[in-house]
Every structure is written in C-alpha cells, then in structure tokens.
C-alpha cells in the first residue's frame, strides 16, 4: 500500500528553525549531509544575498521510499512498525514550499496536492507527483543508451534528474523560483518523531482506520513513531480525504516547529544529537545550500511565525481522461496558483505570455450575474486575448466552439476552464473562440461548488487556500 502524506519533510524544519547559540554551533556537524545538484548554478543565491523575487523559497519533498540515502532497504522491523510494505515507488507524496520574505520573520508555507494535474517538464500532462519518477526513468534510459553500465552511477544521476524535474514542475505551476531543496523519506520521519519525544496534535473527533493504523481519541495528545506516521497518513474517514490529510501534515509540522523552538529541544545535547543523526541518515539537500549561513539569517523566528496553507484548487475530483472516466486528479488553475503564491509575500504575479492571433468571446447562458466577465478575466490572466462578453440563451452545460484553424487553441481554452465540452464549427467567425457558460458551470471564475457535465469544476479556490491557515501557535484541532 502506498504510504501517502509522508511529512517527514519535518526533518528540514528542525534545521531551518534552529535559533539557539548551542544549536547553531552543534549543527556544523551537518556539513556532511547528503547533497544533490538540484538547483541550477545560476539560480542559487549567494550566502547572505537577497533573492531577486523578494523571498527565499525552499521546496520540501517527501518521497515514498523504503531505503536510506545509500539505497539500503529499511530494516524489516522498522517497516513492520510503520505498517509499510516492502515496495515503494518514485512518487513524491508531499510537496511543500516555504516562502521566507525578505526583511520579515514570518514564514509562509503552502502545500501542493500530490495529484495536481499539471504540465510536466517533458510537456506531457499528468499528476505533479509523477514528475519525480518520470525524470528518473528518462535519465536512466538516456545513460544506459549512452553505454553507462555502473548501476550505482546510473541510480545517483537519475535521482538527481528526478529531483530537478520535481523542482521544475513546482516552479512551472507556482511561478516561484526555488532557491533550495530538501528531500526526506520514511526513515527520517521515523527517527525524528522519536528523537523529539513526540509531537502535540489535536483531533476534533476520535478516529480509527485499519489501512493506516490510526487509532486516536478526540482532543489534544502527543504522538511519535508509527503513531505519528499514521496520523499524517490516514485519509479514509478523514473529511476531505487528501485535503484533510494535508491539513494534518500542516498541523504536525507547525506543532513540531513550535516544540523545537519553545521547549528547549535544541539546547538538549541528547535530543539535538539524535536529530542530527536522523538528518544525516536520510535527508538530501541541494549542494548550494550553506546551512550555517541560512540558520544565522533565520535567528529570531518563533514557532508562531510559521503559517501553513494550501494552494487554491478548481476541482478536487477532476475527470481528466476521456478513455478512463474513473481516473481522477486535482484540477488547478496555474494563473490562480501563481497569484496566490505571489500574494504570500505581497509580490505581483508574473504576467502571462500573450496568445496572439485570436480572441476569446465569453457568453453567460446560466444566469449567474457577472460570470462572463469573471471568466473573461481568467482567460486574460492566462495569456489569451479577451473578446466580447455578454449573455446567451439559457442552457445547462457549457461549450467551447472554434473553427478548424483554432482547434488546438480552442481545446486549450476548454481545458483551462475545467475540461469543458468542445465543438468545431464553421459558424464561428475567423479569429474567434466562443465560450458559452451553462447553468452548471463551476470552473475558474465561478462560485464554488457543483460540477459541469461535459466538463468538471469545483469553483476557484474550492479547496485549499480558503481554509484557515495553520500556525505554530495554538492547538490547531483538525478532523
């Protein structure tokens, strides 16, 4: 069974938010942590340099792996305690971006749903968590075709390509230039959650789930080891399934950061030594990251100064496949995500490139006031040239029409607006794409809720960013 929601990315939080003089000096032993060439040399900020986009941005990746950094399988007793099968895969089940604005002591972190349907680095469409395995497989095949026979060399170079592909997919979706990268796995989470002596969490209701092994009472409680993994892994019986699980990840990370900063963990030689050992075993960092300089830059950040949220989502149950109607993903609008990420540090989103040679007309056939103009604004924000807006005869479902010369562009508009139905028609004027919004339209620009036969959609921000942010202060009780 796939172990999902591995928030072993908490490993990095323990390093990132170290604030005491003792911790600063002791953490110098992390110099020999495993490194990988994930960040382009030209893109890595020099020590002490302020990033050009106004924020130091760190990608935290939780990888579904049952091996340590040297490729050695995790011990059977550890796998049994974690209720994890012997086989993993090359998917990234946790993606979190930390945004640290210049000149402030507030860290903004956001989760990206692992099933977000995006354009992958090779140009194909797919779930963002597949970028890792795709990048790894392509690099391995390339090296074998070039005559490389050293299996270890192929594995290490392929892993680097996998990490770079994941970084690129996140950058493409969010518009955020990733400055640093950290990857952790099951072993890291297992060791760290035990090393800190457990983490305080709070549940609104008692819950029990056989698949994850979760069995928790309602209210505040301290968890560690296998129980901690079960807490962040459970999705059956959790409100919002994957989204509820992401909230649990955020609660756990926020509580962990608060505990490390306020409870003296970094001033305790035994606990700090255990943390450092855990990091060395299973965390991978980009090779341009100077941890001691970084920790010095972040002195003074408190646990309450860390906020976690989730990117806006159009439709959490997006039927993206015409050949397999049961296949689902999480539909996201890249323009919305870019604006959301930029807004966390008060920066304007990058302007989308203009799609020249045609205009997109939008007609409202559903009766929702102002809908045509809002959708036209979405079209504009995504680089298409807006045309006319207005009303049309009432119809239930939505439709995108275009002439033969604009078939590719018309389908792209339909995809942008939630996978709407399309039709090629000679009646559409040359140079125009016509969008008719039906009564059940619920894609970008629409109020949340509902779905659109012949397209799907859940309203911009239907999940994720509308939730109250999780912070390091307070109990943060969740479902």
GROMACS .gro file of C-alpha atoms in nm:
model
  479
    1UNK     CA    1   0.000   0.000   0.000
    2UNK     CA    2   0.135   0.340  -0.093
    3UNK     CA    3   0.238   0.539   0.213
    4UNK     CA    4   0.097   0.879   0.137
    5UNK     CA    5   0.143   1.208   0.311
    6UNK     CA    6   0.494   1.143   0.433
    7UNK     CA    7   0.552   1.462   0.621
    8UNK     CA    8   0.900   1.356   0.701
    9UNK     CA    9   0.977   1.693   0.548
   10UNK     CA   10   0.961   1.798   0.911
   11UNK     CA   11   1.327   1.700   0.914
   12UNK     CA   12   1.415   2.025   0.744
   13UNK     CA   13   1.201   2.229   0.979
   14UNK     CA   14   1.422   2.118   1.265
   15UNK     CA   15   1.725   2.255   1.085
   16UNK     CA   16   1.564   2.562   0.934
   17UNK     CA   17   1.422   2.696   1.257
   18UNK     CA   18   1.722   2.637   1.482
   19UNK     CA   19   1.774   2.953   1.687
   20UNK     CA   20   1.998   2.895   1.989
   21UNK     CA   21   2.372   2.953   2.000
   22UNK     CA   22   2.421   2.594   2.110
   23UNK     CA   23   2.217   2.466   1.821
   24UNK     CA   24   2.400   2.690   1.577
   25UNK     CA   25   2.742   2.563   1.674
   26UNK     CA   26   2.640   2.200   1.704
   27UNK     CA   27   2.465   2.194   1.368
   28UNK     CA   28   2.803   2.245   1.200
   29UNK     CA   29   2.827   1.866   1.206
   30UNK     CA   30   2.562   1.864   0.934
   31UNK     CA   31   2.825   1.963   0.679
   32UNK     CA   32   2.842   1.601   0.563
   33UNK     CA   33   2.469   1.565   0.492
   34UNK     CA   34   2.392   1.406   0.154
   35UNK     CA   35   2.389   1.661  -0.131
   36UNK     CA   36   2.243   1.665  -0.482
   37UNK     CA   37   2.283   1.908  -0.773
   38UNK     CA   38   1.916   2.012  -0.783
   39UNK     CA   39   1.941   2.391  -0.825
   40UNK     CA   40   2.085   2.548  -1.138
   41UNK     CA   41   2.415   2.718  -1.051
   42UNK     CA   42   2.294   3.049  -1.191
   43UNK     CA   43   1.977   3.030  -0.984
   44UNK     CA   44   2.122   2.972  -0.638
   45UNK     CA   45   2.157   3.288  -0.423
   46UNK     CA   46   2.499   3.354  -0.277
   47UNK     CA   47   2.531   3.338   0.105
   48UNK     CA   48   2.362   3.645   0.251
   49UNK     CA   49   2.227   3.755  -0.088
   50UNK     CA   50   1.862   3.859  -0.109
   51UNK     CA   51   1.670   3.657  -0.371
   52UNK     CA   52   1.554   3.861  -0.670
   53UNK     CA   53   1.184   3.772  -0.627
   54UNK     CA   54   1.167   3.905  -0.272
   55UNK     CA   55   1.160   3.572  -0.093
   56UNK     CA   56   1.388   3.281  -0.008
   57UNK     CA   57   1.196   2.979  -0.136
   58UNK     CA   58   1.254   2.622  -0.025
   59UNK     CA   59   1.093   2.312  -0.172
   60UNK     CA   60   1.035   2.031   0.078
   61UNK     CA   61   0.975   1.691  -0.079
   62UNK     CA   62   0.857   1.377   0.099
   63UNK     CA   63   0.949   1.075  -0.109
   64UNK     CA   64   0.779   0.736  -0.091
   65UNK     CA   65   1.098   0.535  -0.039
   66UNK     CA   66   1.178   0.236   0.178
   67UNK     CA   67   1.555   0.289   0.151
   68UNK     CA   68   1.816   0.515   0.308
   69UNK     CA   69   2.036   0.759   0.119
   70UNK     CA   70   2.277   0.483   0.024
   71UNK     CA   71   1.997   0.275  -0.129
   72UNK     CA   72   1.995   0.023   0.157
   73UNK     CA   73   1.645  -0.117   0.233
   74UNK     CA   74   1.495  -0.008   0.564
   75UNK     CA   75   1.511  -0.279   0.833
   76UNK     CA   76   1.219  -0.521   0.835
   77UNK     CA   77   1.133  -0.436   1.196
   78UNK     CA   78   1.105  -0.065   1.107
   79UNK     CA   79   0.882  -0.141   0.809
   80UNK     CA   80   0.661  -0.358   1.029
   81UNK     CA   81   0.627  -0.089   1.293
   82UNK     CA   82   0.542   0.169   1.030
   83UNK     CA   83   0.292  -0.070   0.870
   84UNK     CA   84   0.468  -0.012   0.539
   85UNK     CA   85   0.503  -0.277   0.272
   86UNK     CA   86   0.843  -0.365   0.126
   87UNK     CA   87   0.784  -0.191  -0.207
   88UNK     CA   88   0.790   0.184  -0.264
   89UNK     CA   89   0.780   0.385  -0.581
   90UNK     CA   90   0.920   0.702  -0.727
   91UNK     CA   91   0.634   0.932  -0.637
   92UNK     CA   92   0.654   1.244  -0.423
   93UNK     CA   93   0.363   1.223  -0.181
   94UNK     CA   94   0.438   1.552  -0.006
   95UNK     CA   95   0.525   1.885  -0.170
   96UNK     CA   96   0.552   2.194   0.048
   97UNK     CA   97   0.703   2.530  -0.046
   98UNK     CA   98   0.840   2.755   0.228
   99UNK     CA   99   0.838   3.127   0.140
  100UNK     CA  100   1.055   3.344   0.364
  101UNK     CA  101   1.002   3.709   0.263
  102UNK     CA  102   1.299   3.945   0.274
  103UNK     CA  103   1.316   4.155   0.588
  104UNK     CA  104   1.048   3.971   0.785
  105UNK     CA  105   1.035   3.699   1.047
  106UNK     CA  106   0.719   3.532   0.915
  107UNK     CA  107   0.749   3.209   0.718
  108UNK     CA  108   0.465   3.129   0.477
  109UNK     CA  109   0.437   2.765   0.373
  110UNK     CA  110   0.193   2.610   0.128
  111UNK     CA  111   0.113   2.253   0.029
  112UNK     CA  112   0.063   2.135  -0.328
  113UNK     CA  113  -0.178   1.840  -0.363
  114UNK     CA  114   0.016   1.542  -0.492
  115UNK     CA  115  -0.249   1.472  -0.758
  116UNK     CA  116  -0.247   1.825  -0.903
  117UNK     CA  117  -0.294   1.792  -1.280
  118UNK     CA  118  -0.019   1.996  -1.445
  119UNK     CA  119   0.207   2.018  -1.745
  120UNK     CA  120   0.511   1.808  -1.661
  121UNK     CA  121   0.866   1.914  -1.758
  122UNK     CA  122   0.863   1.693  -2.070
  123UNK     CA  123   0.547   1.870  -2.195
  124UNK     CA  124   0.300   1.592  -2.113
  125UNK     CA  125   0.004   1.645  -1.882
  126UNK     CA  126  -0.008   1.445  -1.563
  127UNK     CA  127  -0.015   1.447  -1.185
  128UNK     CA  128   0.263   1.654  -1.032
  129UNK     CA  129   0.384   1.369  -0.811
  130UNK     CA  130   0.473   1.173  -1.127
  131UNK     CA  131   0.742   1.424  -1.225
  132UNK     CA  132   0.993   1.254  -0.996
  133UNK     CA  133   0.957   0.906  -1.146
  134UNK     CA  134   0.935   1.041  -1.499
  135UNK     CA  135   1.255   1.241  -1.462
  136UNK     CA  136   1.434   0.946  -1.308
  137UNK     CA  137   1.325   0.698  -1.578
  138UNK     CA  138   1.418   0.930  -1.865
  139UNK     CA  139   1.766   0.993  -1.726
  140UNK     CA  140   1.830   0.624  -1.657
  141UNK     CA  141   1.728   0.530  -2.012
  142UNK     CA  142   1.947   0.807  -2.154
  143UNK     CA  143   2.253   0.692  -1.963
  144UNK     CA  144   2.207   0.327  -2.050
  145UNK     CA  145   2.164   0.420  -2.416
  146UNK     CA  146   2.493   0.611  -2.393
  147UNK     CA  147   2.670   0.296  -2.275
  148UNK     CA  148   2.682   0.361  -1.900
  149UNK     CA  149   2.696   0.032  -1.706
  150UNK     CA  150   2.769   0.137  -1.348
  151UNK     CA  151   2.435   0.075  -1.175
  152UNK     CA  152   2.515   0.298  -0.877
  153UNK     CA  153   2.623   0.584  -1.102
  154UNK     CA  154   2.305   0.550  -1.309
  155UNK     CA  155   2.093   0.544  -0.993
  156UNK     CA  156   2.250   0.855  -0.839
  157UNK     CA  157   2.240   1.061  -1.159
  158UNK     CA  158   1.883   0.950  -1.224
  159UNK     CA  159   1.781   1.058  -0.873
  160UNK     CA  160   1.934   1.400  -0.936
  161UNK     CA  161   1.734   1.427  -1.259
  162UNK     CA  162   1.420   1.324  -1.069
  163UNK     CA  163   1.469   1.597  -0.812
  164UNK     CA  164   1.535   1.856  -1.081
  165UNK     CA  165   1.219   1.750  -1.266
  166UNK     CA  166   1.013   1.787  -0.949
  167UNK     CA  167   1.163   2.129  -0.882
  168UNK     CA  168   1.085   2.238  -1.239
  169UNK     CA  169   0.724   2.114  -1.218
  170UNK     CA  170   0.670   2.313  -0.898
  171UNK     CA  171   0.829   2.624  -1.047
  172UNK     CA  172   0.614   2.596  -1.359
  173UNK     CA  173   0.293   2.567  -1.157
  174UNK     CA  174   0.362   2.827  -0.889
  175UNK     CA  175   0.582   3.084  -1.063
  176UNK     CA  176   0.815   3.058  -0.761
  177UNK     CA  177   1.189   3.034  -0.828
  178UNK     CA  178   1.306   2.760  -0.593
  179UNK     CA  179   1.628   2.860  -0.416
  180UNK     CA  180   1.685   2.547  -0.209
  181UNK     CA  181   1.564   2.187  -0.199
  182UNK     CA  182   1.526   1.922   0.072
  183UNK     CA  183   1.411   1.562   0.032
  184UNK     CA  184   1.334   1.320   0.312
  185UNK     CA  185   1.179   0.975   0.343
  186UNK     CA  186   1.026   0.727   0.586
  187UNK     CA  187   1.343   0.665   0.784
  188UNK     CA  188   1.389   1.035   0.851
  189UNK     CA  189   1.035   1.077   0.979
  190UNK     CA  190   1.057   0.768   1.197
  191UNK     CA  191   1.378   0.876   1.366
  192UNK     CA  192   1.291   1.244   1.410
  193UNK     CA  193   0.946   1.195   1.557
  194UNK     CA  194   1.102   0.969   1.818
  195UNK     CA  195   1.403   1.194   1.876
  196UNK     CA  196   1.192   1.491   1.987
  197UNK     CA  197   0.994   1.279   2.230
  198UNK     CA  198   0.664   1.308   2.045
  199UNK     CA  199   0.465   1.594   1.894
  200UNK     CA  200   0.147   1.754   2.031
  201UNK     CA  201  -0.156   1.735   1.799
  202UNK     CA  202  -0.531   1.775   1.844
  203UNK     CA  203  -0.829   1.600   1.681
  204UNK     CA  204  -1.188   1.720   1.674
  205UNK     CA  205  -1.318   1.363   1.683
  206UNK     CA  206  -1.192   1.016   1.769
  207UNK     CA  207  -1.082   0.820   1.463
  208UNK     CA  208  -0.981   0.467   1.371
  209UNK     CA  209  -0.856   0.339   1.037
  210UNK     CA  210  -0.725  -0.009   0.963
  211UNK     CA  211  -0.533   0.086   0.648
  212UNK     CA  212  -0.310   0.346   0.811
  213UNK     CA  213  -0.320   0.201   1.161
  214UNK     CA  214  -0.466   0.523   1.301
  215UNK     CA  215  -0.646   0.483   1.634
  216UNK     CA  216  -0.674   0.814   1.817
  217UNK     CA  217  -0.911   0.967   2.072
  218UNK     CA  218  -1.052   1.315   2.034
  219UNK     CA  219  -0.868   1.610   2.185
  220UNK     CA  220  -0.502   1.704   2.236
  221UNK     CA  221  -0.244   1.424   2.252
  222UNK     CA  222   0.124   1.356   2.196
  223UNK     CA  223   0.225   1.114   1.919
  224UNK     CA  224   0.552   0.972   1.789
  225UNK     CA  225   0.697   0.694   1.574
  226UNK     CA  226   0.441   0.474   1.400
  227UNK     CA  227   0.150   0.665   1.554
  228UNK     CA  228   0.281   0.992   1.415
  229UNK     CA  229   0.305   0.839   1.068
  230UNK     CA  230  -0.046   0.701   1.099
  231UNK     CA  231  -0.173   1.046   1.199
  232UNK     CA  232  -0.042   1.213   0.883
  233UNK     CA  233  -0.103   0.914   0.660
  234UNK     CA  234  -0.471   0.849   0.730
  235UNK     CA  235  -0.718   0.962   0.466
  236UNK     CA  236  -1.001   0.706   0.494
  237UNK     CA  237  -1.255   0.850   0.734
  238UNK     CA  238  -1.094   1.196   0.721
  239UNK     CA  239  -1.305   1.486   0.600
  240UNK     CA  240  -1.173   1.598   0.262
  241UNK     CA  241  -0.959   1.280   0.221
  242UNK     CA  242  -0.630   1.402   0.066
  243UNK     CA  243  -0.702   1.763   0.160
  244UNK     CA  244  -0.781   1.663   0.517
  245UNK     CA  245  -0.458   1.468   0.524
  246UNK     CA  246  -0.264   1.774   0.407
  247UNK     CA  247  -0.417   1.972   0.693
  248UNK     CA  248  -0.288   1.707   0.931
  249UNK     CA  249   0.058   1.736   0.778
  250UNK     CA  250   0.050   2.111   0.830
  251UNK     CA  251  -0.067   2.077   1.191
  252UNK     CA  252   0.208   1.828   1.264
  253UNK     CA  253   0.479   2.046   1.109
  254UNK     CA  254   0.358   2.360   1.285
  255UNK     CA  255   0.348   2.182   1.620
  256UNK     CA  256   0.690   2.029   1.561
  257UNK     CA  257   0.845   2.367   1.481
  258UNK     CA  258   0.681   2.523   1.786
  259UNK     CA  259   0.803   2.244   2.009
  260UNK     CA  260   1.161   2.261   1.885
  261UNK     CA  261   1.176   2.637   1.931
  262UNK     CA  262   0.995   2.674   2.260
  263UNK     CA  263   1.065   2.355   2.451
  264UNK     CA  264   1.443   2.365   2.452
  265UNK     CA  265   1.496   2.075   2.215
  266UNK     CA  266   1.795   2.239   2.051
  267UNK     CA  267   1.953   2.311   2.390
  268UNK     CA  268   1.932   1.944   2.489
  269UNK     CA  269   2.252   1.766   2.374
  270UNK     CA  270   2.085   1.423   2.364
  271UNK     CA  271   1.785   1.532   2.159
  272UNK     CA  272   1.988   1.751   1.929
  273UNK     CA  273   2.237   1.471   1.863
  274UNK     CA  274   1.951   1.235   1.775
  275UNK     CA  275   1.804   1.493   1.539
  276UNK     CA  276   2.134   1.546   1.362
  277UNK     CA  277   2.184   1.171   1.325
  278UNK     CA  278   1.838   1.141   1.170
  279UNK     CA  279   1.910   1.420   0.924
  280UNK     CA  280   2.238   1.264   0.818
  281UNK     CA  281   2.074   0.928   0.757
  282UNK     CA  282   1.801   1.026   0.521
  283UNK     CA  283   1.779   1.393   0.425
  284UNK     CA  284   1.908   1.515   0.088
  285UNK     CA  285   1.982   1.885   0.032
  286UNK     CA  286   2.082   2.077  -0.277
  287UNK     CA  287   2.457   2.124  -0.298
  288UNK     CA  288   2.443   2.506  -0.296
  289UNK     CA  289   2.281   2.535   0.048
  290UNK     CA  290   2.505   2.665   0.327
  291UNK     CA  291   2.309   2.562   0.635
  292UNK     CA  292   2.504   2.762   0.891
  293UNK     CA  293   2.465   3.087   0.698
  294UNK     CA  294   2.099   3.008   0.649
  295UNK     CA  295   2.035   2.938   1.017
  296UNK     CA  296   2.206   3.264   1.102
  297UNK     CA  297   1.969   3.451   0.870
  298UNK     CA  298   1.667   3.298   1.045
  299UNK     CA  299   1.752   3.375   1.406
  300UNK     CA  300   1.451   3.512   1.589
  301UNK     CA  301   1.178   3.325   1.406
  302UNK     CA  302   0.926   3.184   1.652
  303UNK     CA  303   0.701   2.884   1.619
  304UNK     CA  304   0.402   3.117   1.593
  305UNK     CA  305   0.564   3.295   1.300
  306UNK     CA  306   0.512   2.998   1.068
  307UNK     CA  307   0.189   2.971   0.870
  308UNK     CA  308   0.076   2.675   0.659
  309UNK     CA  309  -0.194   2.672   0.392
  310UNK     CA  310  -0.275   2.501   0.059
  311UNK     CA  311  -0.284   2.629  -0.298
  312UNK     CA  312  -0.626   2.716  -0.449
  313UNK     CA  313  -0.798   2.429  -0.628
  314UNK     CA  314  -1.056   2.440  -0.908
  315UNK     CA  315  -1.187   2.085  -0.877
  316UNK     CA  316  -1.064   1.815  -0.636
  317UNK     CA  317  -1.237   1.540  -0.839
  318UNK     CA  318  -1.130   1.629  -1.195
  319UNK     CA  319  -1.211   1.363  -1.458
  320UNK     CA  320  -0.919   1.425  -1.687
  321UNK     CA  321  -0.922   1.110  -1.900
  322UNK     CA  322  -1.161   1.057  -2.191
  323UNK     CA  323  -1.065   0.688  -2.214
  324UNK     CA  324  -1.089   0.615  -1.841
  325UNK     CA  325  -1.380   0.808  -1.687
  326UNK     CA  326  -1.294   0.679  -1.340
  327UNK     CA  327  -0.948   0.838  -1.344
  328UNK     CA  328  -0.941   1.149  -1.126
  329UNK     CA  329  -0.693   1.422  -1.042
  330UNK     CA  330  -0.693   1.762  -0.872
  331UNK     CA  331  -0.756   2.041  -1.119
  332UNK     CA  332  -0.565   2.362  -1.054
  333UNK     CA  333  -0.554   2.692  -1.242
  334UNK     CA  334  -0.187   2.794  -1.287
  335UNK     CA  335  -0.281   3.164  -1.301
  336UNK     CA  336  -0.462   3.138  -0.967
  337UNK     CA  337  -0.178   2.943  -0.810
  338UNK     CA  338   0.081   3.196  -0.928
  339UNK     CA  339  -0.124   3.485  -0.793
  340UNK     CA  340  -0.173   3.301  -0.463
  341UNK     CA  341   0.199   3.225  -0.422
  342UNK     CA  342   0.299   3.581  -0.511
  343UNK     CA  343   0.041   3.721  -0.271
  344UNK     CA  344   0.202   3.544   0.025
  345UNK     CA  345   0.491   3.791   0.005
  346UNK     CA  346   0.296   4.080  -0.144
  347UNK     CA  347   0.452   4.048  -0.489
  348UNK     CA  348   0.256   4.077  -0.815
  349UNK     CA  349   0.231   3.757  -1.024
  350UNK     CA  350   0.437   3.738  -1.339
  351UNK     CA  351   0.246   3.843  -1.649
  352UNK     CA  352   0.132   3.555  -1.867
  353UNK     CA  353   0.259   3.549  -2.227
  354UNK     CA  354   0.007   3.670  -2.484
  355UNK     CA  355  -0.160   3.419  -2.714
  356UNK     CA  356  -0.173   3.618  -3.037
  357UNK     CA  357  -0.389   3.588  -3.348
  358UNK     CA  358  -0.732   3.528  -3.198
  359UNK     CA  359  -0.971   3.644  -2.926
  360UNK     CA  360  -1.189   3.455  -2.679
  361UNK     CA  361  -1.554   3.564  -2.653
  362UNK     CA  362  -1.746   3.460  -2.342
  363UNK     CA  363  -2.126   3.434  -2.315
  364UNK     CA  364  -2.323   3.365  -1.999
  365UNK     CA  365  -2.604   3.114  -2.056
  366UNK     CA  366  -2.651   3.026  -1.691
  367UNK     CA  367  -2.789   3.339  -1.529
  368UNK     CA  368  -2.514   3.390  -1.268
  369UNK     CA  369  -2.457   3.765  -1.250
  370UNK     CA  370  -2.116   3.883  -1.376
  371UNK     CA  371  -1.997   3.533  -1.464
  372UNK     CA  372  -1.898   3.609  -1.824
  373UNK     CA  373  -1.675   3.898  -1.721
  374UNK     CA  374  -1.508   3.699  -1.443
  375UNK     CA  375  -1.432   3.411  -1.677
  376UNK     CA  376  -1.307   3.658  -1.938
  377UNK     CA  377  -1.068   3.791  -1.674
  378UNK     CA  378  -0.945   3.434  -1.612
  379UNK     CA  379  -0.887   3.398  -1.986
  380UNK     CA  380  -0.689   3.724  -1.987
  381UNK     CA  381  -0.484   3.628  -1.680
  382UNK     CA  382  -0.378   3.310  -1.859
  383UNK     CA  383  -0.240   3.496  -2.160
  384UNK     CA  384  -0.533   3.470  -2.400
  385UNK     CA  385  -0.673   3.785  -2.558
  386UNK     CA  386  -1.025   3.853  -2.426
  387UNK     CA  387  -1.301   3.941  -2.672
  388UNK     CA  388  -1.662   4.031  -2.610
  389UNK     CA  389  -1.872   3.931  -2.309
  390UNK     CA  390  -2.249   3.907  -2.282
  391UNK     CA  391  -2.550   3.682  -2.229
  392UNK     CA  392  -2.687   3.392  -2.434
  393UNK     CA  393  -2.996   3.173  -2.441
  394UNK     CA  394  -3.020   2.959  -2.129
  395UNK     CA  395  -2.855   2.616  -2.146
  396UNK     CA  396  -2.748   2.370  -1.880
  397UNK     CA  397  -2.396   2.268  -1.984
  398UNK     CA  398  -2.103   2.468  -2.113
  399UNK     CA  399  -1.948   2.455  -2.459
  400UNK     CA  400  -1.637   2.591  -2.632
  401UNK     CA  401  -1.667   2.636  -3.011
  402UNK     CA  402  -1.400   2.724  -3.265
  403UNK     CA  403  -1.311   2.698  -3.632
  404UNK     CA  404  -1.080   2.431  -3.770
  405UNK     CA  405  -0.782   2.670  -3.775
  406UNK     CA  406  -0.807   2.728  -3.398
  407UNK     CA  407  -0.877   2.370  -3.284
  408UNK     CA  408  -0.562   2.346  -3.071
  409UNK     CA  409  -0.619   2.684  -2.909
  410UNK     CA  410  -0.989   2.613  -2.852
  411UNK     CA  411  -0.914   2.290  -2.673
  412UNK     CA  412  -0.659   2.473  -2.457
  413UNK     CA  413  -0.925   2.725  -2.353
  414UNK     CA  414  -1.168   2.443  -2.275
  415UNK     CA  415  -0.905   2.270  -2.061
  416UNK     CA  416  -0.827   2.594  -1.878
  417UNK     CA  417  -1.191   2.639  -1.784
  418UNK     CA  418  -1.234   2.293  -1.634
  419UNK     CA  419  -1.230   2.046  -1.922
  420UNK     CA  420  -1.540   2.184  -2.094
  421UNK     CA  421  -1.706   2.016  -2.391
  422UNK     CA  422  -1.577   2.135  -2.731
  423UNK     CA  423  -1.714   2.157  -3.083
  424UNK     CA  424  -1.556   2.255  -3.414
  425UNK     CA  425  -1.793   2.479  -3.610
  426UNK     CA  426  -1.777   2.675  -3.935
  427UNK     CA  427  -2.026   2.922  -3.782
  428UNK     CA  428  -1.762   3.071  -3.552
  429UNK     CA  429  -1.606   3.385  -3.703
  430UNK     CA  430  -1.242   3.355  -3.810
  431UNK     CA  431  -1.002   3.453  -3.532
  432UNK     CA  432  -1.256   3.387  -3.256
  433UNK     CA  433  -1.312   3.119  -2.993
  434UNK     CA  434  -1.660   3.120  -2.838
  435UNK     CA  435  -1.717   3.010  -2.478
  436UNK     CA  436  -2.076   2.957  -2.363
  437UNK     CA  437  -2.113   2.911  -1.988
  438UNK     CA  438  -2.401   2.686  -1.884
  439UNK     CA  439  -2.609   2.678  -1.567
  440UNK     CA  440  -2.384   2.420  -1.402
  441UNK     CA  441  -2.053   2.586  -1.493
  442UNK     CA  442  -1.827   2.570  -1.188
  443UNK     CA  443  -1.478   2.627  -1.327
  444UNK     CA  444  -1.241   2.922  -1.275
  445UNK     CA  445  -1.432   3.243  -1.214
  446UNK     CA  446  -1.747   3.070  -1.084
  447UNK     CA  447  -1.875   3.045  -0.727
  448UNK     CA  448  -1.753   2.727  -0.558
  449UNK     CA  449  -1.944   2.400  -0.564
  450UNK     CA  450  -2.121   2.191  -0.821
  451UNK     CA  451  -1.991   2.022  -1.130
  452UNK     CA  452  -2.032   2.050  -1.503
  453UNK     CA  453  -2.125   1.751  -1.716
  454UNK     CA  454  -1.918   1.775  -2.029
  455UNK     CA  455  -1.659   1.939  -1.810
  456UNK     CA  456  -1.590   1.940  -1.440
  457UNK     CA  457  -1.501   2.210  -1.199
  458UNK     CA  458  -1.525   2.300  -0.836
  459UNK     CA  459  -1.501   2.676  -0.833
  460UNK     CA  460  -1.179   2.868  -0.797
  461UNK     CA  461  -1.044   2.804  -0.454
  462UNK     CA  462  -1.290   2.522  -0.389
  463UNK     CA  463  -1.038   2.368  -0.155
  464UNK     CA  464  -0.709   2.466  -0.002
  465UNK     CA  465  -0.649   2.838   0.029
  466UNK     CA  466  -0.993   2.913   0.177
  467UNK     CA  467  -0.906   2.709   0.486
  468UNK     CA  468  -0.787   2.898   0.793
  469UNK     CA  469  -0.404   2.890   0.787
  470UNK     CA  470  -0.234   2.657   1.033
  471UNK     CA  471   0.015   2.834   1.261
  472UNK     CA  472   0.270   2.729   1.518
  473UNK     CA  473   0.061   2.895   1.791
  474UNK     CA  474  -0.243   2.724   1.940
  475UNK     CA  475  -0.381   2.370   1.934
  476UNK     CA  476  -0.495   2.371   1.567
  477UNK     CA  477  -0.753   2.097   1.620
  478UNK     CA  478  -0.837   1.920   1.292
  479UNK     CA  479  -1.060   1.636   1.170
   0.00000   0.00000   0.00000
